[in-house]
mmCIF file of C-alpha atoms in Angstrom:
data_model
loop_
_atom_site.group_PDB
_atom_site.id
_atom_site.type_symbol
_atom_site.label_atom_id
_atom_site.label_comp_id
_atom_site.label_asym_id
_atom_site.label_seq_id
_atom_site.Cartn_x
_atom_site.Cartn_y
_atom_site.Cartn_z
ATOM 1 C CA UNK P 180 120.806 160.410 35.182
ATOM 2 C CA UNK P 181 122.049 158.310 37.458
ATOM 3 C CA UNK P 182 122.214 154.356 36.858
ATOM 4 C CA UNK P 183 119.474 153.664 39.416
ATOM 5 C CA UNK P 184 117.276 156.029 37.975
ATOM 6 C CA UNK P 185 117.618 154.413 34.781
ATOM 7 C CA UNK P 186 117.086 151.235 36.563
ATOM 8 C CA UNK P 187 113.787 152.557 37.643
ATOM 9 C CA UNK P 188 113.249 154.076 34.534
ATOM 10 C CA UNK P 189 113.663 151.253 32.519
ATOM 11 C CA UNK P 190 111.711 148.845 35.240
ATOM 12 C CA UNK P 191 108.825 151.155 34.725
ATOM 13 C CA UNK P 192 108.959 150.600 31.243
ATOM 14 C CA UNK P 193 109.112 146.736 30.791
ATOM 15 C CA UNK P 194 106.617 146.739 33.366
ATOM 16 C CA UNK P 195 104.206 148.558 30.974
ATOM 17 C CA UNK P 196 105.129 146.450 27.888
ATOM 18 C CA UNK P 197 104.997 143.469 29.851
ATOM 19 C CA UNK P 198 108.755 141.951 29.732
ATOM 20 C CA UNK P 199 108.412 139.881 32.123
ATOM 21 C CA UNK P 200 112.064 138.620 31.866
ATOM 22 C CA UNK P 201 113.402 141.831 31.405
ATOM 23 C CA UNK P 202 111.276 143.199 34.489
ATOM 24 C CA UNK P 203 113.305 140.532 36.633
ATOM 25 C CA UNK P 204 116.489 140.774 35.468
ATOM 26 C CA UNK P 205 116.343 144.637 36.531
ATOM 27 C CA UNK P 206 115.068 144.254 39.989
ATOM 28 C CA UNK P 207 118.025 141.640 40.628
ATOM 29 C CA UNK P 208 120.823 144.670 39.582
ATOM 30 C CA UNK P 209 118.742 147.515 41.697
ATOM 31 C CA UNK P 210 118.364 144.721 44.485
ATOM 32 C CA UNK P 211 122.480 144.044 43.984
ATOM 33 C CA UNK P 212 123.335 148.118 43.863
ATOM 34 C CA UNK P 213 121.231 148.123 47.104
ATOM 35 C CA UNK P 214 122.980 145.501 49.142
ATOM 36 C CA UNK P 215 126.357 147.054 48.107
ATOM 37 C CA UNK P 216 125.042 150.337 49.277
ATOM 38 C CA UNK P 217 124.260 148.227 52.566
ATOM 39 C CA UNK P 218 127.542 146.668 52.814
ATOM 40 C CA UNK P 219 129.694 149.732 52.348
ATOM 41 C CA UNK P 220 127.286 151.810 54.412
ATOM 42 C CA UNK P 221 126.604 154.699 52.632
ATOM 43 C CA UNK P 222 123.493 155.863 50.537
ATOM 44 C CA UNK P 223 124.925 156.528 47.190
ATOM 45 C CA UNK P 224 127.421 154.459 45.410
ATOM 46 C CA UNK P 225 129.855 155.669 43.403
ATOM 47 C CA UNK P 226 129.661 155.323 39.614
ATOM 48 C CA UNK P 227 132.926 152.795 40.414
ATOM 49 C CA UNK P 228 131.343 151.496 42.979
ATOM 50 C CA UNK P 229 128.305 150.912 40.792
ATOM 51 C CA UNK P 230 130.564 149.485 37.920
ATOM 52 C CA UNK P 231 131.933 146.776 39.955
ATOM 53 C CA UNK P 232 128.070 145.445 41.092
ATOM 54 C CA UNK P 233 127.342 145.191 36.968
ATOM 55 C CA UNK P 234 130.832 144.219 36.490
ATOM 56 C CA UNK P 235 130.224 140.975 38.877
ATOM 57 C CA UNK P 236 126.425 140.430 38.248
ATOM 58 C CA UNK P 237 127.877 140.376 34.055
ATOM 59 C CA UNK P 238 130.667 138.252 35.094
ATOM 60 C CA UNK P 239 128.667 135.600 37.035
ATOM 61 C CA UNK P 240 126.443 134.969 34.215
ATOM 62 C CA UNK P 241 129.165 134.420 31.446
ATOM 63 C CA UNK P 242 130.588 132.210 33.496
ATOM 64 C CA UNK P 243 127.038 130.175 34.363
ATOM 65 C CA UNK P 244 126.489 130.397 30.484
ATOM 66 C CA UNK P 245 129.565 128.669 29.986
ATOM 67 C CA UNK P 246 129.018 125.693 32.302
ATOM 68 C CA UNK P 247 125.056 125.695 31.069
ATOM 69 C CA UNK P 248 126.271 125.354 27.847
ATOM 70 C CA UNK P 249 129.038 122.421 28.536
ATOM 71 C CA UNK P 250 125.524 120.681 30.597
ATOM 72 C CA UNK P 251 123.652 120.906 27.332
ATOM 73 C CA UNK P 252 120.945 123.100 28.952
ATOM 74 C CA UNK P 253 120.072 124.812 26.163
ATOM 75 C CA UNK P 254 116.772 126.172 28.261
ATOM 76 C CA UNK P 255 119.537 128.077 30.404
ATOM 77 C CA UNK P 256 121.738 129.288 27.939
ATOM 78 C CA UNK P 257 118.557 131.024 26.139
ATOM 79 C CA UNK P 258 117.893 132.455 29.572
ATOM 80 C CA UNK P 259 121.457 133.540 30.504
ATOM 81 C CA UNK P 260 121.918 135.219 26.948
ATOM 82 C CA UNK P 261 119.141 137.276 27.511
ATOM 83 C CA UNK P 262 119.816 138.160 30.832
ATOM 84 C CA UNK P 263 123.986 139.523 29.744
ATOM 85 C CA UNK P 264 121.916 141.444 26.981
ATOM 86 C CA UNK P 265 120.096 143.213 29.383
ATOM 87 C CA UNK P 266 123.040 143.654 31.688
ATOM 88 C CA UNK P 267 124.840 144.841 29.458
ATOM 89 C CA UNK P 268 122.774 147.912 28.509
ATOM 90 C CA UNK P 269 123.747 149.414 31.132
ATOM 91 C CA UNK P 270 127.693 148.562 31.272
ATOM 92 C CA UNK P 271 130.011 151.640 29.537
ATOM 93 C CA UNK P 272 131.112 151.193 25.964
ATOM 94 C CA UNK P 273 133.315 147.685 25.596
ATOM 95 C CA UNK P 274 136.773 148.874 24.446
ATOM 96 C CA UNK P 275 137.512 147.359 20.394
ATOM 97 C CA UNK P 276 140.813 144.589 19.866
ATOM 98 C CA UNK P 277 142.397 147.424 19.116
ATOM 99 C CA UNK P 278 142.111 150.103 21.466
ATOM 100 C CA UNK P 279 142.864 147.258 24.152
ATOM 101 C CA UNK P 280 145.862 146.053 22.711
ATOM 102 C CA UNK P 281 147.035 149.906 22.718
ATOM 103 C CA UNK P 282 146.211 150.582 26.239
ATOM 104 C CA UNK P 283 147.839 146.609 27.414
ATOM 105 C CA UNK P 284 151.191 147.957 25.298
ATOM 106 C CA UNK P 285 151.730 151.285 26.859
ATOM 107 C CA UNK P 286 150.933 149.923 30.395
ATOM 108 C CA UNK P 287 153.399 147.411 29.587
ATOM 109 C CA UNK P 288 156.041 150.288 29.015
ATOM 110 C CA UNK P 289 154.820 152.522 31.401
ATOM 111 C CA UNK P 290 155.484 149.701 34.165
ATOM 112 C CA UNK P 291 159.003 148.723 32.366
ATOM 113 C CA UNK P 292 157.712 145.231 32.230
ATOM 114 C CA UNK P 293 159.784 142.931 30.438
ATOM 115 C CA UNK P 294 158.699 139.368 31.454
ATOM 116 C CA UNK P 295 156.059 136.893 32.543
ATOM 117 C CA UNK P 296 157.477 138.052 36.367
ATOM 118 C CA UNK P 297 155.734 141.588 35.698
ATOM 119 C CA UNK P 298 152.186 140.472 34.932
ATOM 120 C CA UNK P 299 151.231 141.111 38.369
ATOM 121 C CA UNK P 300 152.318 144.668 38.474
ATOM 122 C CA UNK P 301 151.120 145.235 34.757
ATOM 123 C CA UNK P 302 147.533 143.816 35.827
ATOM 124 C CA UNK P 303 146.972 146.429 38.883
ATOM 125 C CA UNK P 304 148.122 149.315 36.705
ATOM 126 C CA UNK P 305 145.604 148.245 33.568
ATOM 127 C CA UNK P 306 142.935 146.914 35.379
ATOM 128 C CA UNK P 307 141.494 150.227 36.788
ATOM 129 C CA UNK P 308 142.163 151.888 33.279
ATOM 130 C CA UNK P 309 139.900 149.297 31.686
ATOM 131 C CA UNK P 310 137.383 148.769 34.287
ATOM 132 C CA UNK P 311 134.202 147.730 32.843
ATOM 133 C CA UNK P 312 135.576 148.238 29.608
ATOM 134 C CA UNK P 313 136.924 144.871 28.686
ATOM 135 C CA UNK P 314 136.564 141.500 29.988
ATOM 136 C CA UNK P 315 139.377 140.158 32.683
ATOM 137 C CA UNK P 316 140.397 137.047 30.794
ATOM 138 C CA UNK P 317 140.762 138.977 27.568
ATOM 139 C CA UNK P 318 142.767 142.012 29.230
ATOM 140 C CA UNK P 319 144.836 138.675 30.932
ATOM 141 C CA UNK P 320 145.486 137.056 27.347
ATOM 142 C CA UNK P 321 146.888 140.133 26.109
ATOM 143 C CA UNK P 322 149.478 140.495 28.743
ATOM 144 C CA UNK P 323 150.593 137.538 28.131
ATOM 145 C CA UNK P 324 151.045 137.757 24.872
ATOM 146 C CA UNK P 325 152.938 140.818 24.872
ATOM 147 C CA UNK P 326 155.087 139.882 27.685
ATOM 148 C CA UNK P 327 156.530 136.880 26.120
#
């Protein structure tokens, strides 16, 4: 099944049991997978291509929730948290500590990185392995660390 036919799958379904929150918050990712679609020009998007809307849409709201949060509008955060939950549902599986730090170390030796000077070309070799799969700043972090 493919994600938008989840999307309308799912839509159907909080319509029904009257999630009215829900219901909204999956309109805005079909309404997002169909202005990429527009923008690139072609019908179907790729499950990548797909990814990187949910990727962004998941993005944009951790990053609201964090300025929400330093506002003290705790109305907003409630919102927002709900919102990522429901995002989320439909991102892949989020890699554990560990399985990132395993996949960060062997990029680091498959790129023969050795210093803070590599990070760039360790980050455009990892980043496509762990698409969707871990957040940026975390996957950054870890670099870091093992490149010091």
């Amino acid at each position: 099944m493919t994600l938008v036919e989840q999307l309308n799958q799912d839509m159907k379904q909080a319509m029904k049991s009257k999630e009215k929150d829900k219901l909204a918050v999956i309109r805005m990712l079909k309404a997002s997978l169909q202005n990429e679609s527009i923008k690139l020009g072609n019908k179907n998007l790729s499950e990548d291509e797909e990814l990187s809307v949910l990727s962004r849409e998941l993005k944009q709201r951790k990053d609201s929730l964090q300025e929400f949060k330093s506002a003290g509008r705790d109305d907003l955060v409630d919102k927002l948290e709900m919102e990522i939950d429901v995002v989320q549902v439909y991102m892949p599986q989020q890699l554990t500590e560990e399985e990132l730090e395993k996949i960060v170390k062997d990029t680091i030796k498959e790129v023969n990185a050795s210093s803070k000077q590599d990070m760039g070309n360790v980050m455009s070799t990892l980043m496509p392995k762990v698409k969707g799969q871990a957040d940026g700043a975390q996957v950054n972090k870890l670099v870091q660390k093992h490149l010091n």
